[in-house]
Amino acid sequence: MIDIRDAEPADGDALGEIHAAAWEAAYGQFYAPEFVASATQDRRTRWHARIAEGTGTLLLASLDGRPLALSFSLPSATRPGLAELYSFYGHPDSWGSGVAGALMTATLRRLRAGGHARVHLWTVRDTPRARRFYVKCGFAESGAVRDVDYGDGTPIAQVEYQRAC
């Protein structure tokens, strides 16, 4: 059974584990091992502060009681009137289970209920699995591309996707 709810302060460790495992599986290939180790550790510990901030919408999806996916969205800082899906991660153990699709549906529903008509997101260009998932969820490329440095000095190309909520 898939359960989706607002994340709570006690969920910080679970959110961190989801983010770290998904980030390492999806992006670890782009970086040196020592940077991957540091970056995954940072992702394991940052969610307590994000929950405490109380900004945005942070949803947690569980399958049979195990937390496996998260989404974090806010009004877009760069696209007035749009929401931005800043973080959407599924633990690799959940890939193919339907948890991410259910979470995306719930996230879009929440954004729509919050008054957003459209949403955009950025994803790493060279991550075909993520890009296929977003297309399957109804997102389309906007044509925008940007380089982002995740902290090791190496710019990584991201592509933008958007859709109606």
mmCIF file of C-alpha atoms in Angstrom:
data_model
loop_
_atom_site.group_PDB
_atom_site.id
_atom_site.type_symbol
_atom_site.label_atom_id
_atom_site.label_comp_id
_atom_site.label_asym_id
_atom_site.label_seq_id
_atom_site.Cartn_x
_atom_site.Cartn_y
_atom_site.Cartn_z
ATOM 1 C CA MET A 1 0.000 0.000 0.000
ATOM 2 C CA ILE A 2 1.289 3.459 -0.945
ATOM 3 C CA ASP A 3 0.822 6.234 1.624
ATOM 4 C CA ILE A 4 1.605 9.883 0.855
ATOM 5 C CA ARG A 5 1.620 12.573 3.522
ATOM 6 C CA ASP A 6 3.234 15.819 4.596
ATOM 7 C CA ALA A 7 6.691 15.227 6.010
ATOM 8 C CA GLU A 8 7.061 15.834 9.740
ATOM 9 C CA PRO A 9 10.088 16.678 11.905
ATOM 10 C CA ALA A 10 10.562 13.007 12.816
ATOM 11 C CA ASP A 11 10.991 12.185 9.093
ATOM 12 C CA GLY A 12 14.323 13.992 8.660
ATOM 13 C CA ASP A 13 16.462 10.847 8.736
ATOM 14 C CA ALA A 14 14.173 8.967 6.318
ATOM 15 C CA LEU A 15 14.142 11.907 3.895
ATOM 16 C CA GLY A 16 17.931 12.106 4.123
ATOM 17 C CA GLU A 17 18.358 8.415 3.358
ATOM 18 C CA ILE A 18 16.025 8.618 0.355
ATOM 19 C CA HIS A 19 17.822 11.681 -1.010
ATOM 20 C CA ALA A 20 21.329 10.300 -0.421
ATOM 21 C CA ALA A 21 20.638 6.888 -1.960
ATOM 22 C CA ALA A 22 18.828 8.314 -4.988
ATOM 23 C CA TRP A 23 21.402 11.065 -5.552
ATOM 24 C CA GLU A 24 24.304 8.619 -5.379
ATOM 25 C CA ALA A 25 22.626 6.157 -7.755
ATOM 26 C CA ALA A 26 21.653 8.837 -10.279
ATOM 27 C CA TYR A 27 24.587 11.259 -10.108
ATOM 28 C CA GLY A 28 27.502 9.403 -8.519
ATOM 29 C CA GLN A 29 28.877 8.503 -11.942
ATOM 30 C CA PHE A 30 29.608 12.177 -12.674
ATOM 31 C CA TYR A 31 31.930 12.782 -9.708
ATOM 32 C CA ALA A 32 35.060 11.575 -7.943
ATOM 33 C CA PRO A 33 34.364 9.022 -5.161
ATOM 34 C CA GLU A 34 35.466 11.372 -2.379
ATOM 35 C CA PHE A 35 33.043 14.070 -3.556
ATOM 36 C CA VAL A 36 30.214 11.505 -3.815
ATOM 37 C CA ALA A 37 30.869 10.400 -0.220
ATOM 38 C CA SER A 38 30.780 13.982 1.034
ATOM 39 C CA ALA A 39 27.728 14.909 -1.025
ATOM 40 C CA THR A 40 25.709 11.889 0.072
ATOM 41 C CA GLN A 41 26.534 12.571 3.720
ATOM 42 C CA ASP A 42 25.356 16.176 3.303
ATOM 43 C CA ARG A 43 22.088 14.954 1.797
ATOM 44 C CA ARG A 44 21.531 12.606 4.736
ATOM 45 C CA THR A 45 21.630 15.489 7.207
ATOM 46 C CA ARG A 46 20.045 18.516 5.490
ATOM 47 C CA TRP A 47 16.379 17.574 5.734
ATOM 48 C CA HIS A 48 15.912 18.266 9.439
ATOM 49 C CA ALA A 49 16.674 21.951 8.786
ATOM 50 C CA ARG A 50 14.430 22.075 5.715
ATOM 51 C CA ILE A 51 11.500 20.680 7.705
ATOM 52 C CA ALA A 52 12.187 23.159 10.510
ATOM 53 C CA GLU A 53 12.089 26.062 8.021
ATOM 54 C CA GLY A 54 8.510 25.146 7.254
ATOM 55 C CA THR A 55 8.576 26.574 3.746
ATOM 56 C CA GLY A 56 7.214 24.930 0.665
ATOM 57 C CA THR A 57 5.472 21.607 0.357
ATOM 58 C CA LEU A 58 7.411 18.547 1.440
ATOM 59 C CA LEU A 59 5.696 15.222 0.817
ATOM 60 C CA LEU A 60 6.862 11.756 1.824
ATOM 61 C CA ALA A 61 5.687 8.569 0.113
ATOM 62 C CA SER A 62 5.879 5.163 1.756
ATOM 63 C CA LEU A 63 5.274 1.694 0.402
ATOM 64 C CA ASP A 64 4.049 -0.859 2.941
ATOM 65 C CA GLY A 65 5.252 1.432 5.720
ATOM 66 C CA ARG A 66 8.748 2.045 4.332
ATOM 67 C CA PRO A 67 9.541 5.671 3.370
ATOM 68 C CA LEU A 68 10.796 5.567 -0.236
ATOM 69 C CA ALA A 69 10.216 8.868 -2.075
ATOM 70 C CA LEU A 70 10.063 12.599 -1.439
ATOM 71 C CA SER A 71 9.003 15.750 -3.233
ATOM 72 C CA PHE A 72 9.774 19.334 -2.269
ATOM 73 C CA SER A 73 8.182 22.267 -4.085
ATOM 74 C CA LEU A 74 7.948 26.042 -3.699
ATOM 75 C CA PRO A 75 6.781 28.977 -5.757
ATOM 76 C CA SER A 76 9.417 29.404 -8.465
ATOM 77 C CA ALA A 77 12.123 31.970 -7.744
ATOM 78 C CA THR A 78 12.791 32.468 -11.465
ATOM 79 C CA ARG A 79 9.422 31.901 -13.165
ATOM 80 C CA PRO A 80 6.771 34.186 -11.620
ATOM 81 C CA GLY A 81 3.426 32.473 -11.194
ATOM 82 C CA LEU A 82 4.828 28.952 -11.548
ATOM 83 C CA ALA A 83 5.647 26.410 -8.890
ATOM 84 C CA GLU A 84 9.031 24.723 -8.996
ATOM 85 C CA LEU A 85 9.641 21.125 -8.096
ATOM 86 C CA TYR A 86 13.033 21.564 -6.433
ATOM 87 C CA SER A 87 13.531 17.996 -5.232
ATOM 88 C CA PHE A 88 11.937 14.764 -6.362
ATOM 89 C CA TYR A 89 13.767 11.629 -5.295
ATOM 90 C CA GLY A 90 12.890 7.968 -5.058
ATOM 91 C CA HIS A 91 15.092 5.499 -3.214
ATOM 92 C CA PRO A 92 16.535 3.031 -5.759
ATOM 93 C CA ASP A 93 14.716 0.211 -3.927
ATOM 94 C CA SER A 94 11.453 1.824 -5.065
ATOM 95 C CA TRP A 95 12.296 2.262 -8.743
ATOM 96 C CA GLY A 96 9.599 0.608 -10.822
ATOM 97 C CA SER A 97 7.222 0.139 -7.857
ATOM 98 C CA GLY A 98 4.779 2.941 -8.720
ATOM 99 C CA VAL A 99 5.635 4.973 -5.612
ATOM 100 C CA ALA A 100 7.187 7.835 -7.598
ATOM 101 C CA GLY A 101 4.244 8.054 -9.986
ATOM 102 C CA ALA A 102 1.780 8.176 -7.089
ATOM 103 C CA LEU A 103 3.896 10.830 -5.391
ATOM 104 C CA MET A 104 4.022 12.932 -8.555
ATOM 105 C CA THR A 105 0.233 12.763 -8.864
ATOM 106 C CA ALA A 106 -0.161 13.862 -5.239
ATOM 107 C CA THR A 107 2.416 16.634 -5.652
ATOM 108 C CA LEU A 108 0.684 18.042 -8.730
ATOM 109 C CA ARG A 109 -2.685 17.847 -6.989
ATOM 110 C CA ARG A 110 -1.288 19.745 -3.987
ATOM 111 C CA LEU A 111 0.255 22.425 -6.212
ATOM 112 C CA ARG A 112 -3.023 22.849 -8.100
ATOM 113 C CA ALA A 113 -4.952 23.133 -4.812
ATOM 114 C CA GLY A 114 -2.434 25.783 -3.735
ATOM 115 C CA GLY A 115 -3.323 27.928 -6.738
ATOM 116 C CA HIS A 116 -0.560 26.971 -9.155
ATOM 117 C CA ALA A 117 -1.557 26.376 -12.762
ATOM 118 C CA ARG A 118 1.919 25.311 -13.971
ATOM 119 C CA VAL A 119 5.071 23.757 -12.561
ATOM 120 C CA HIS A 120 8.635 23.478 -13.802
ATOM 121 C CA LEU A 121 11.707 21.537 -12.732
ATOM 122 C CA TRP A 122 15.335 21.067 -13.682
ATOM 123 C CA THR A 123 17.029 17.703 -14.063
ATOM 124 C CA VAL A 124 20.515 16.648 -15.079
ATOM 125 C CA ARG A 125 20.690 16.276 -18.856
ATOM 126 C CA ASP A 126 22.582 12.989 -18.771
ATOM 127 C CA THR A 127 20.108 11.087 -16.568
ATOM 128 C CA PRO A 128 17.859 9.253 -19.031
ATOM 129 C CA ARG A 129 15.911 7.410 -16.330
ATOM 130 C CA ALA A 130 14.800 10.659 -14.664
ATOM 131 C CA ARG A 131 14.013 12.279 -18.000
ATOM 132 C CA ARG A 132 11.857 9.323 -19.093
ATOM 133 C CA PHE A 133 10.009 9.480 -15.778
ATOM 134 C CA TYR A 134 9.195 13.178 -16.156
ATOM 135 C CA VAL A 135 7.954 12.666 -19.724
ATOM 136 C CA LYS A 136 5.822 9.738 -18.535
ATOM 137 C CA CYS A 137 4.351 12.114 -15.932
ATOM 138 C CA GLY A 138 3.343 14.605 -18.638
ATOM 139 C CA PHE A 139 6.264 17.014 -18.454
ATOM 140 C CA ALA A 140 7.798 18.417 -21.637
ATOM 141 C CA GLU A 141 11.155 20.056 -22.195
ATOM 142 C CA SER A 142 10.966 23.848 -22.291
ATOM 143 C CA GLY A 143 14.163 24.162 -24.330
ATOM 144 C CA ALA A 144 16.034 25.885 -21.485
ATOM 145 C CA VAL A 145 19.419 24.507 -20.437
ATOM 146 C CA ARG A 146 21.723 25.655 -17.645
ATOM 147 C CA ASP A 147 24.959 24.553 -16.027
ATOM 148 C CA VAL A 148 25.011 23.883 -12.282
ATOM 149 C CA ASP A 149 27.994 23.238 -10.035
ATOM 150 C CA TYR A 150 26.949 20.844 -7.280
ATOM 151 C CA GLY A 151 30.025 21.752 -5.262
ATOM 152 C CA ASP A 152 33.061 20.137 -6.834
ATOM 153 C CA GLY A 153 33.775 22.803 -9.460
ATOM 154 C CA THR A 154 32.436 20.724 -12.366
ATOM 155 C CA PRO A 155 29.471 22.261 -14.169
ATOM 156 C CA ILE A 156 26.753 19.750 -15.016
ATOM 157 C CA ALA A 157 24.144 20.533 -17.685
ATOM 158 C CA GLN A 158 20.512 20.576 -16.584
ATOM 159 C CA VAL A 159 17.416 20.721 -18.773
ATOM 160 C CA GLU A 160 14.117 22.285 -17.796
ATOM 161 C CA TYR A 161 10.758 20.503 -17.940
ATOM 162 C CA GLN A 162 7.313 21.986 -17.384
ATOM 163 C CA ARG A 163 3.644 21.073 -17.391
ATOM 164 C CA ALA A 164 0.244 22.119 -16.146
ATOM 165 C CA CYS A 165 -0.575 21.178 -12.587
#
